[in-house]
mmCIF file of C-alpha atoms in Angstrom:
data_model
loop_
_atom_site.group_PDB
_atom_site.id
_atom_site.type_symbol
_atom_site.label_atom_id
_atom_site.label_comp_id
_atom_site.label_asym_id
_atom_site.label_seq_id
_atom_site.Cartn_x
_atom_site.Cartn_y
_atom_site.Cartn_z
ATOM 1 C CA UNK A 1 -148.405 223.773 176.088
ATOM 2 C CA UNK A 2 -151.130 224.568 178.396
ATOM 3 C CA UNK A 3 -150.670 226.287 181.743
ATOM 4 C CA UNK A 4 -151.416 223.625 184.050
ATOM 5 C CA UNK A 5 -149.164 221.190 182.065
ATOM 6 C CA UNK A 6 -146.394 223.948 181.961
ATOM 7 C CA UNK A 7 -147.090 224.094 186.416
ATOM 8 C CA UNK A 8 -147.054 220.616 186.643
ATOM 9 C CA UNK A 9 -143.802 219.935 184.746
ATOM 10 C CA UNK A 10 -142.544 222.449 187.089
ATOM 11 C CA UNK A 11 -143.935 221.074 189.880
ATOM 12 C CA UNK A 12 -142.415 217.489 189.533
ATOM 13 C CA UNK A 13 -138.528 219.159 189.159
ATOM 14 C CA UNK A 14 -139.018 220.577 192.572
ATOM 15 C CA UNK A 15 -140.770 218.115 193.884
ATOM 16 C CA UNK A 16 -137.887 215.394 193.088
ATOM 17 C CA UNK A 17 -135.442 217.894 193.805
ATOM 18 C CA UNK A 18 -136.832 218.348 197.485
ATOM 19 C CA UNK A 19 -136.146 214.868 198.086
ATOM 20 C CA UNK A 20 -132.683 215.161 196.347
ATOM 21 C CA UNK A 21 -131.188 218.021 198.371
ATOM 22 C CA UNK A 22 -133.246 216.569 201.838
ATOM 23 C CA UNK A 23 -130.694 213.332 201.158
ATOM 24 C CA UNK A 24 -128.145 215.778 200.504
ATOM 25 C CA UNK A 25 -128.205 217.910 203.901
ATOM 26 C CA UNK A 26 -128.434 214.179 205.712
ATOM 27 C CA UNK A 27 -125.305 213.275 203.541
ATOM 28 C CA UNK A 28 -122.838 215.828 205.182
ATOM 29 C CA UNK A 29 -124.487 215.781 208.346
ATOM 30 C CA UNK A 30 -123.377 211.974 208.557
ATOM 31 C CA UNK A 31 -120.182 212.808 206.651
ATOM 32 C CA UNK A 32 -118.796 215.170 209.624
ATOM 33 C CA UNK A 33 -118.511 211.936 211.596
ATOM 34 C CA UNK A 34 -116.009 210.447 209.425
ATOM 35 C CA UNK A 35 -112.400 210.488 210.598
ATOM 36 C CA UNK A 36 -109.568 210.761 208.164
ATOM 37 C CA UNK A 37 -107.224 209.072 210.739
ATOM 38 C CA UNK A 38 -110.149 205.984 210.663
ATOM 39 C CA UNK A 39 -111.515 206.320 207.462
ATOM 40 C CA UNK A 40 -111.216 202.717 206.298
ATOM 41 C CA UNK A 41 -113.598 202.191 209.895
ATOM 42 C CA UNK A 42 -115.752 205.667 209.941
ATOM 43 C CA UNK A 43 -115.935 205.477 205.851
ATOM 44 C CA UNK A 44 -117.534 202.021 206.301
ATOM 45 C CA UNK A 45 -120.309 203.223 208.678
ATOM 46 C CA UNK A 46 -120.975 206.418 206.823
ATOM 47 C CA UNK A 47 -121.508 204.528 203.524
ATOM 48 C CA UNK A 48 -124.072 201.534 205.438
ATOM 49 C CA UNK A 49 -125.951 204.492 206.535
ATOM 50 C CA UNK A 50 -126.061 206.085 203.444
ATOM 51 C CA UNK A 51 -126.944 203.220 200.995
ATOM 52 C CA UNK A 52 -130.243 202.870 203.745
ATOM 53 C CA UNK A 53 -131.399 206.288 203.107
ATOM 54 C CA UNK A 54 -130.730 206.338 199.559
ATOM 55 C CA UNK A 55 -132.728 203.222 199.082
ATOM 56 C CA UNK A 56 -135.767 204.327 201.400
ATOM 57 C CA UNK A 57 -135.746 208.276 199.526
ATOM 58 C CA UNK A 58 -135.692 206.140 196.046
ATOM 59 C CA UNK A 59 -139.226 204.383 196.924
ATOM 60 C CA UNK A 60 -140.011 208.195 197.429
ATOM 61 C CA UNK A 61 -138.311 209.037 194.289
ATOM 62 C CA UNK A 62 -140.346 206.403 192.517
ATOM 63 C CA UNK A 63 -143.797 206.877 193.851
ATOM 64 C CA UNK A 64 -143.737 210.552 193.084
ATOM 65 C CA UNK A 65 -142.444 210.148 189.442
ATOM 66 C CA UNK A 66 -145.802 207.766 188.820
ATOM 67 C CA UNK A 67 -148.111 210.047 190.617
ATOM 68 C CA UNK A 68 -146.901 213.060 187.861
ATOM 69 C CA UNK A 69 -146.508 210.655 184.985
ATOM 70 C CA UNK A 70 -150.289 209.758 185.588
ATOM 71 C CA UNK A 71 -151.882 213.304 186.045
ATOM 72 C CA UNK A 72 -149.314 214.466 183.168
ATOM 73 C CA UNK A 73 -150.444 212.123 180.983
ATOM 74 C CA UNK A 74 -153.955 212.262 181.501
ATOM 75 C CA UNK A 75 -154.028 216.247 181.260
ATOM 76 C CA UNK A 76 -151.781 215.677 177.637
ATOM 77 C CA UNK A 77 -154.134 212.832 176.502
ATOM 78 C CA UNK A 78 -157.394 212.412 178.459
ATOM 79 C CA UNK A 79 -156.124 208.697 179.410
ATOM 80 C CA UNK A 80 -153.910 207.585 182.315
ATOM 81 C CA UNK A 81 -152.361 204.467 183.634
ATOM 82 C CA UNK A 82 -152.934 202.596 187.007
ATOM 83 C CA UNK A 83 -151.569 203.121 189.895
ATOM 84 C CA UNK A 84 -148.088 202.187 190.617
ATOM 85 C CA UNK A 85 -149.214 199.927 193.465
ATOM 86 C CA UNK A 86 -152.278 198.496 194.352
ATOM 87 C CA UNK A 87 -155.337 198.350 192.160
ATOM 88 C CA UNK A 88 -157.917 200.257 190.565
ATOM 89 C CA UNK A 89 -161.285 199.276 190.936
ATOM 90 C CA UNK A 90 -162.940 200.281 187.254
ATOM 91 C CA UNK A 91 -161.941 201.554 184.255
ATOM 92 C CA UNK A 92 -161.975 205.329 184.527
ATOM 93 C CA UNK A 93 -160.392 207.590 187.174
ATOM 94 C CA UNK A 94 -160.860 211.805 187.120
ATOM 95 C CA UNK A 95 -158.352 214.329 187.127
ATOM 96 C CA UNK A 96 -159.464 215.335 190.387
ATOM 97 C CA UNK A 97 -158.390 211.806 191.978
ATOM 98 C CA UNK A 98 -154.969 212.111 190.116
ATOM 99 C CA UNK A 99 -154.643 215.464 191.549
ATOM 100 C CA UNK A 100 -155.364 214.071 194.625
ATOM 101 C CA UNK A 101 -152.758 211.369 194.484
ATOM 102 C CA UNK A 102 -149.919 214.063 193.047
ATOM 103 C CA UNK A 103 -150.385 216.430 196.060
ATOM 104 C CA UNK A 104 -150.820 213.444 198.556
ATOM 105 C CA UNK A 105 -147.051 212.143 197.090
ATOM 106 C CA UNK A 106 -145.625 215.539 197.233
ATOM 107 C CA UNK A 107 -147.105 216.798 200.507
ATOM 108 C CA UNK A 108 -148.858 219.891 198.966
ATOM 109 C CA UNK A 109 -152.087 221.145 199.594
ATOM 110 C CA UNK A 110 -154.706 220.730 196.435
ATOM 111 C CA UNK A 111 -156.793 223.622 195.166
ATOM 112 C CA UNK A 112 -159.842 222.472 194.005
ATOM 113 C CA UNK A 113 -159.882 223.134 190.229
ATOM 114 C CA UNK A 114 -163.484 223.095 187.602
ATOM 115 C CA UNK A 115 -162.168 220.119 186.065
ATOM 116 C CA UNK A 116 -161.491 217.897 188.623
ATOM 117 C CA UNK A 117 -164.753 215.715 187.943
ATOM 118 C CA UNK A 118 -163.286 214.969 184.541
ATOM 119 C CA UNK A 119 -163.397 211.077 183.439
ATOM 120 C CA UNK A 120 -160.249 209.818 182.207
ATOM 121 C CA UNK A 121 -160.286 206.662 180.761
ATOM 122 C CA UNK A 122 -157.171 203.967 182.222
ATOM 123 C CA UNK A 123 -154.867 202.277 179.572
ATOM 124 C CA UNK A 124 -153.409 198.612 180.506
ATOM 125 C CA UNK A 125 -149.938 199.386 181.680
ATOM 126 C CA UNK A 126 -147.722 197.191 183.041
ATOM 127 C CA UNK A 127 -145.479 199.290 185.051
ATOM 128 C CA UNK A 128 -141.541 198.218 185.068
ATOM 129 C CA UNK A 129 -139.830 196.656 187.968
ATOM 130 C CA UNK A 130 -137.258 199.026 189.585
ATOM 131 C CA UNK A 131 -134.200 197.377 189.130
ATOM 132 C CA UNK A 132 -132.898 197.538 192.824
ATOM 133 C CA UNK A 133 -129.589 195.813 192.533
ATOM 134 C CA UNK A 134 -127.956 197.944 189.996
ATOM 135 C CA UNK A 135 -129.356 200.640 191.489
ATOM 136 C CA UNK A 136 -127.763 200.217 194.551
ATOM 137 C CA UNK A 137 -124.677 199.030 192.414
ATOM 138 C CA UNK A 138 -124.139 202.428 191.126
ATOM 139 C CA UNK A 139 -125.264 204.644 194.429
ATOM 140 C CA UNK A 140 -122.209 202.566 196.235
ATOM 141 C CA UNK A 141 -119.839 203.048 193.745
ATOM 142 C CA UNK A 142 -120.672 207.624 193.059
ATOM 143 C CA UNK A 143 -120.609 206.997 197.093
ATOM 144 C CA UNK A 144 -116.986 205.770 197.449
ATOM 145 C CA UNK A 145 -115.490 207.928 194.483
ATOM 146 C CA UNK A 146 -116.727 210.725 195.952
ATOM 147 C CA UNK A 147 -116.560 210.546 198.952
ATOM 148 C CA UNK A 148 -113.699 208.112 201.019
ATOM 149 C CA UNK A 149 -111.879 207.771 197.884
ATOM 150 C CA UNK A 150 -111.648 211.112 197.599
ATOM 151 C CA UNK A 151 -110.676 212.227 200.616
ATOM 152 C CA UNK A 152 -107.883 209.033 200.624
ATOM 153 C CA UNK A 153 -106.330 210.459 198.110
ATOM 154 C CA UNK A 154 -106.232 214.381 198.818
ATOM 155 C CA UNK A 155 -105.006 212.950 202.812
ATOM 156 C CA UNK A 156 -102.408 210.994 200.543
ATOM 157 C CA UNK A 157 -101.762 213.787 198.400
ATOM 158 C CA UNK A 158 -101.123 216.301 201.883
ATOM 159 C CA UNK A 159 -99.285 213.659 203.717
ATOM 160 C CA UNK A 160 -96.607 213.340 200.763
ATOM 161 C CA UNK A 161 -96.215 217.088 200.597
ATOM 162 C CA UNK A 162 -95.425 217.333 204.457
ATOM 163 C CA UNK A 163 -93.579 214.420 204.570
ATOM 164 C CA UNK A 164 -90.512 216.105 205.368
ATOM 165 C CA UNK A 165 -92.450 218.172 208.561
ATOM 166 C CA UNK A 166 -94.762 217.473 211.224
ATOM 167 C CA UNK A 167 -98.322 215.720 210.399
ATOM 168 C CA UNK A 168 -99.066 217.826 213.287
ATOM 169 C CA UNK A 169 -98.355 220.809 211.702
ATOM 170 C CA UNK A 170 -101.292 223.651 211.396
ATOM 171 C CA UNK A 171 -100.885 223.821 207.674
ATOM 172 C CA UNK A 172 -101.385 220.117 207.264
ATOM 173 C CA UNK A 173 -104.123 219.566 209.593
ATOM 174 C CA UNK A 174 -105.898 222.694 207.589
ATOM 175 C CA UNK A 175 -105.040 220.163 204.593
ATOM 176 C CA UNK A 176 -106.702 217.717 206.382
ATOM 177 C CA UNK A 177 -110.098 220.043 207.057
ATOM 178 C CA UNK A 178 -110.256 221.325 203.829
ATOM 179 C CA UNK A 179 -109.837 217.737 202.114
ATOM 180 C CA UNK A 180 -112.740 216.383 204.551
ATOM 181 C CA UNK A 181 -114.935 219.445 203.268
ATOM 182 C CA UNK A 182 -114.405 218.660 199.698
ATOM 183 C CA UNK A 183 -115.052 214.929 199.668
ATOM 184 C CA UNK A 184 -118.173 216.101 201.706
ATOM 185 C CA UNK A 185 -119.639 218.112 199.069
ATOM 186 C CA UNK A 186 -119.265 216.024 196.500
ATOM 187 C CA UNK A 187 -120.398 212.696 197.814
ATOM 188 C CA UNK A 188 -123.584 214.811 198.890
ATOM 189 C CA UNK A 189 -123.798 215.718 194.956
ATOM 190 C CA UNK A 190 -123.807 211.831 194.234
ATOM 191 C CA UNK A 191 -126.317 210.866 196.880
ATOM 192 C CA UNK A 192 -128.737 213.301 195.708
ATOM 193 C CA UNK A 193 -128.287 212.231 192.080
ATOM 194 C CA UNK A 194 -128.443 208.399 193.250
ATOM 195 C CA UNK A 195 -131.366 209.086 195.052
ATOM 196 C CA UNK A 196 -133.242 210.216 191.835
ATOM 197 C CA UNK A 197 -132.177 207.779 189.624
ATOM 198 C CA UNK A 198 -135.231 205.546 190.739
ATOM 199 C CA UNK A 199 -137.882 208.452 189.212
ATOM 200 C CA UNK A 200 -135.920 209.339 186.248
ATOM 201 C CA UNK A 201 -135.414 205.678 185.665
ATOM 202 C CA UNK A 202 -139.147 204.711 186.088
ATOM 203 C CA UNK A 203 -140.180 207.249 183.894
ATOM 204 C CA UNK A 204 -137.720 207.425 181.457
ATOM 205 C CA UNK A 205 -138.512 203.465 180.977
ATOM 206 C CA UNK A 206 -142.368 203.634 181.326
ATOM 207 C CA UNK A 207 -142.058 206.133 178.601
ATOM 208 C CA UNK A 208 -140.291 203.668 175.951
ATOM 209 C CA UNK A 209 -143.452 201.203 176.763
ATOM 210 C CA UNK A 210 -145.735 203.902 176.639
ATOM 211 C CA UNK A 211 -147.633 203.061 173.113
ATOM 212 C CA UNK A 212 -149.058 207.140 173.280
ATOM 213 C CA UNK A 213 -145.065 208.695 174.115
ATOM 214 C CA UNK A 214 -144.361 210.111 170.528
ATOM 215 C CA UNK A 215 -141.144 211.684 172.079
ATOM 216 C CA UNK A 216 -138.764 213.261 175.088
ATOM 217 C CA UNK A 217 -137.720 216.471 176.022
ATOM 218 C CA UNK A 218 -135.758 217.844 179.065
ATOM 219 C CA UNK A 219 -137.072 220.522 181.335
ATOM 220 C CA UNK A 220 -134.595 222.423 183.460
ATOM 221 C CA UNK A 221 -134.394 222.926 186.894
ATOM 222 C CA UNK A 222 -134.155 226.585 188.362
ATOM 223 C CA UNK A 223 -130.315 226.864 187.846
ATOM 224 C CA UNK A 224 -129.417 224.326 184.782
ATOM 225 C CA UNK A 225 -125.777 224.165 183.232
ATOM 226 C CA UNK A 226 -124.861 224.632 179.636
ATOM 227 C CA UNK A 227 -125.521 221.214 178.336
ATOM 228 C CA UNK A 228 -128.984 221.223 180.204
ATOM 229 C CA UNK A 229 -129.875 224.551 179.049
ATOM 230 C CA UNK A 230 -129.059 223.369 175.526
ATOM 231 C CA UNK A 231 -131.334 220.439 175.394
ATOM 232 C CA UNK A 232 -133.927 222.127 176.863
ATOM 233 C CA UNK A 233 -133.998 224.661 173.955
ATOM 234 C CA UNK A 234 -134.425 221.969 171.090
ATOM 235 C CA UNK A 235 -138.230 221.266 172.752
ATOM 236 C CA UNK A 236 -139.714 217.622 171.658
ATOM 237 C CA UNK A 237 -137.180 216.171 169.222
ATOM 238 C CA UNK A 238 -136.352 213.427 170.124
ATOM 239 C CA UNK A 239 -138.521 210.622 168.902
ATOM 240 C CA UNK A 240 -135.785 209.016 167.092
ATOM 241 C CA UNK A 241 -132.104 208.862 167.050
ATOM 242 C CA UNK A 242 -132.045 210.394 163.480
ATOM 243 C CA UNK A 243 -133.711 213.409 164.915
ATOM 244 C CA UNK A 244 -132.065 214.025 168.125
ATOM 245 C CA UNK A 245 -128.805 213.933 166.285
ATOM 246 C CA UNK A 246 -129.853 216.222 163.602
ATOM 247 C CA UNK A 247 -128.699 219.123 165.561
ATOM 248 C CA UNK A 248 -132.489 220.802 165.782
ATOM 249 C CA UNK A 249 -135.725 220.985 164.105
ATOM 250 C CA UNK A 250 -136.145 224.725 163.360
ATOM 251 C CA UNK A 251 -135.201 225.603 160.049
ATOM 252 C CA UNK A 252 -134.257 229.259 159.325
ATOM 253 C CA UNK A 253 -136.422 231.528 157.439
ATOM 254 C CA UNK A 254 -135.412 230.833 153.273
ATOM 255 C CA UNK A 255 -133.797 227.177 153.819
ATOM 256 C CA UNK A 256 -136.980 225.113 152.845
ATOM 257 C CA UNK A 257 -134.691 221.827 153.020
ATOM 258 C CA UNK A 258 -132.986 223.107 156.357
ATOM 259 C CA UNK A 259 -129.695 221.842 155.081
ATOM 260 C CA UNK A 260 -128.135 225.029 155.772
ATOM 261 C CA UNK A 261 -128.983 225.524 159.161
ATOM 262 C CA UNK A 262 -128.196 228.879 161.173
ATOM 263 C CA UNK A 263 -127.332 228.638 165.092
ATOM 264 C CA UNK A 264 -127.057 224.922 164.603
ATOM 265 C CA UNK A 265 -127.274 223.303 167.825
ATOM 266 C CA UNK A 266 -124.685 220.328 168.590
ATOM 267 C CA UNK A 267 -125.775 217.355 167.769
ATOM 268 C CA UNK A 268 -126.616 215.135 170.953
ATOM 269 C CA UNK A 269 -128.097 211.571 171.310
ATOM 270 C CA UNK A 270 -130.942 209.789 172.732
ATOM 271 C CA UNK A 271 -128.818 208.974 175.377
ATOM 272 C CA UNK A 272 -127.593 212.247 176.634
ATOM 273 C CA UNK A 273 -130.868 212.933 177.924
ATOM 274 C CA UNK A 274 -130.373 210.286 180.635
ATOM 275 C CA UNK A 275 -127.254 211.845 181.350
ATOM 276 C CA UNK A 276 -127.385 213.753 184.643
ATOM 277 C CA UNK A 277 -124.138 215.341 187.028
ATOM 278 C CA UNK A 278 -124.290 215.798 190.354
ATOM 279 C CA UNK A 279 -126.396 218.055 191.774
ATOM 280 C CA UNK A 280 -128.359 218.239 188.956
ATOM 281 C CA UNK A 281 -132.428 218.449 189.836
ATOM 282 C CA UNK A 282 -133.236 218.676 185.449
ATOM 283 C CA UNK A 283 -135.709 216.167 184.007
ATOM 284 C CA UNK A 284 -136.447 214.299 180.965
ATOM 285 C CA UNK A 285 -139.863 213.668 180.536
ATOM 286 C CA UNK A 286 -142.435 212.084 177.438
ATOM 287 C CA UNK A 287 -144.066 214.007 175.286
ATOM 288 C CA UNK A 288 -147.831 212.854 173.949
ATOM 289 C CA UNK A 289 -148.161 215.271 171.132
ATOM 290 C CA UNK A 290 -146.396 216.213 167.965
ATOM 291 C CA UNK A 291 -146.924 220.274 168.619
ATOM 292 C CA UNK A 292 -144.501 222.059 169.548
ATOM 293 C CA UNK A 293 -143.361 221.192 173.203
ATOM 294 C CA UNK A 294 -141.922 224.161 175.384
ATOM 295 C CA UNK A 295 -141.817 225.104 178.776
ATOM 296 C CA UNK A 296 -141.279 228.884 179.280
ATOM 297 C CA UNK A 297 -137.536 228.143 180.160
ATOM 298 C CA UNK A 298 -136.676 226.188 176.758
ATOM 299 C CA UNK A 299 -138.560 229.365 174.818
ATOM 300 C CA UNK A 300 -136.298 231.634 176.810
ATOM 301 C CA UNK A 301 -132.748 229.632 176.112
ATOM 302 C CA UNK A 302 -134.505 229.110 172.471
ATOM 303 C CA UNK A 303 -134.226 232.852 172.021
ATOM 304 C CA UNK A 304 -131.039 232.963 174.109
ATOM 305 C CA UNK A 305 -128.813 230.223 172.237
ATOM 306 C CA UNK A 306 -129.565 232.424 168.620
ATOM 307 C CA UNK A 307 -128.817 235.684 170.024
ATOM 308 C CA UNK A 308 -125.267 234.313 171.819
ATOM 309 C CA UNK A 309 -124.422 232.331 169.218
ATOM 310 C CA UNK A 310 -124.698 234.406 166.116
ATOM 311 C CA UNK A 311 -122.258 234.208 163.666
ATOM 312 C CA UNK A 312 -120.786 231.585 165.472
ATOM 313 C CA UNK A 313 -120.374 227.352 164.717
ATOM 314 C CA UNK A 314 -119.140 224.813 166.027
ATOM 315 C CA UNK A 315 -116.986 224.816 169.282
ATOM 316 C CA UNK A 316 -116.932 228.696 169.163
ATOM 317 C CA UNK A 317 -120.509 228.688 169.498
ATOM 318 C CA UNK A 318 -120.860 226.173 171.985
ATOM 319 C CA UNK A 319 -117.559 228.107 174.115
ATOM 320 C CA UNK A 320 -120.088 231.281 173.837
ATOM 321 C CA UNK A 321 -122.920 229.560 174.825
ATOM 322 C CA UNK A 322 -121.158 228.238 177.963
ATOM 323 C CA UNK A 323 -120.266 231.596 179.216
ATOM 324 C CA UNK A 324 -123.558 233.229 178.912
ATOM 325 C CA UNK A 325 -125.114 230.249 181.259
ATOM 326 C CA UNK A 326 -122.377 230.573 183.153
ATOM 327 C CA UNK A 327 -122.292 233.908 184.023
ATOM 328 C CA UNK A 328 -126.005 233.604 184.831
ATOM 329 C CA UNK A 329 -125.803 231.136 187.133
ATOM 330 C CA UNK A 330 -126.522 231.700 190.856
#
């Protein structure tokens, strides 16, 4: 992988997760205005405004994730696709335009870099249709479960255990408080996730039309769990479902037929690459080449997952493997 791909990938998880945690901070600003004693009323409000600013940070989402899937393809391949909007006059753009475009998406300023005047030839592309409705399907529904739902049933929960006192009482207005906090957090987890889903989703199904994709692979944001830090580690496998399942491509030194495999990661599916919890900033993203694909984070949990796991299989190793990215987290 060369350096400016390895910056870029690193680039677009921070970039996406600016625009997560900016709908996050808005989240719990607007959630301290909802009343437990109203919520049916103040939950109602809180969730119109959020469903706006979700869909309005998506088109951010969106925008950005075609701006990097552009520049990363053309610095992978030497072609590109056209813009997301609008149209391209000619056949050719140059890496300096699609530079341009990233850092105009992103709000960055653009060093100038020796290759910028390089021609990259544009590949017919039909970009897919965001898929608004289920979109805004799902954002309602993390919304509500995290958030009023939540906090009806931990105010439920309170009110049944101080039903024999006063719903007065300083304990049970604490209850109350501490309930309000909780269903805060975590609906602010599931409007920055719902807020991504429009870039993941536009790349993740550009990449399935994409005729030069060969592959996927999931780079890590700056503080990944165990399961992200896991798929990260396998690199590009995952250009099939007989592959991704296989448990890992790297065969240890003397098994020339890799059945007997040593640190043998769990086998995962296609599927779980799409799979994102809340909070989580990680991204799956095509890969154009069958070398060896890996960011300096998947060599590090590469080296990481064999040294924890030694000697171990199975659900021991993946228990052992939990704790060490545990323990690491911030």
């Amino acid at each position: 992988m060369s350096r400016a791909t390895a910056a870029l990938l690193d680039e677009h998880w921070r970039a996406q997760a600016r625009i997560g945690a900016g709908v996050s901070a808005q989240c719990l600003v607007q959630w301290s205005r909802v009343n437990p004693h109203s919520l049916e009323e103040s939950g109602a409000a809180w969730l119109a405004w959020m469903l706006a600013l979700i869909r309005r940070e998506r088109r951010r989402s969106r925008s950005q994730a075609a701006a990097f899937y552009r520049l990363y393809r053309a610095l992978e391949t030497g072609h590109t696709l056209p813009p997301l909007t609008g149209e391209h006059v000619g056949e050719t753009t140059t890496l300096g335009e699609l530079r341009e475009d990233w850092a105009e998406q992103t709000g960055t300023i653009r060093t100038p870099e020796p290759d910028d005047g390089e021609e990259i030839r544009l590949d017919g592309f039909d970009w897919p249709d965001e898929p608004e409705d289920a979109h805004d399907r799902a954002a309602v529904a993390s919304l509500i479960s995290q958030g009023p739902a939540k906090l009806r049933q931990d105010v439920a929960q309170a009110a049944d255990e101080q039903a024999r006192g006063r719903l007065d009482d300083a304990g049970f207005l604490q209850e109350l408080e501490d309930a309000s906090q909780r269903a805060g957090r975590t609906s602010a987890g599931a409007a920055d996730r719902e807020t991504l889903r429009a870039g993941r989703d536009l790349i993740d199904q550009a990449s399935k039309r994409d005729r030069r994709a060969v592959g996927w692979a999931r780079v890590t944001d700056g503080n990944p769990c165990a399961f992200c830090a896991m798929l990260a580690s396998r690199g590009a496998i995952y250009t099939s479902q007989a592959t991704a399942a296989s448990g890992g491509r790297r065969k240890p030194r003397g098994s020339a037929d890799g059945r007997a495999r040593a640190n043998r990661r769990p086998p995962v599916s296609r599927e779980d690459l799409t799979r994102y919890h809340y909070g989580c900033h990680c991204q799956t993203v095509p890969v154009f080449s069958r070398n060896d694909f890996m960011t300096p984070d998947a060599r590090r949990f590469d080296r990481e997952w064999q040294e924890v796991t030694r000697g171990k299989t199975g659900g021991e190793a993946r228990a052992a493997w939990r704790r060490h990215i545990e323990s690491s987290r911030r």
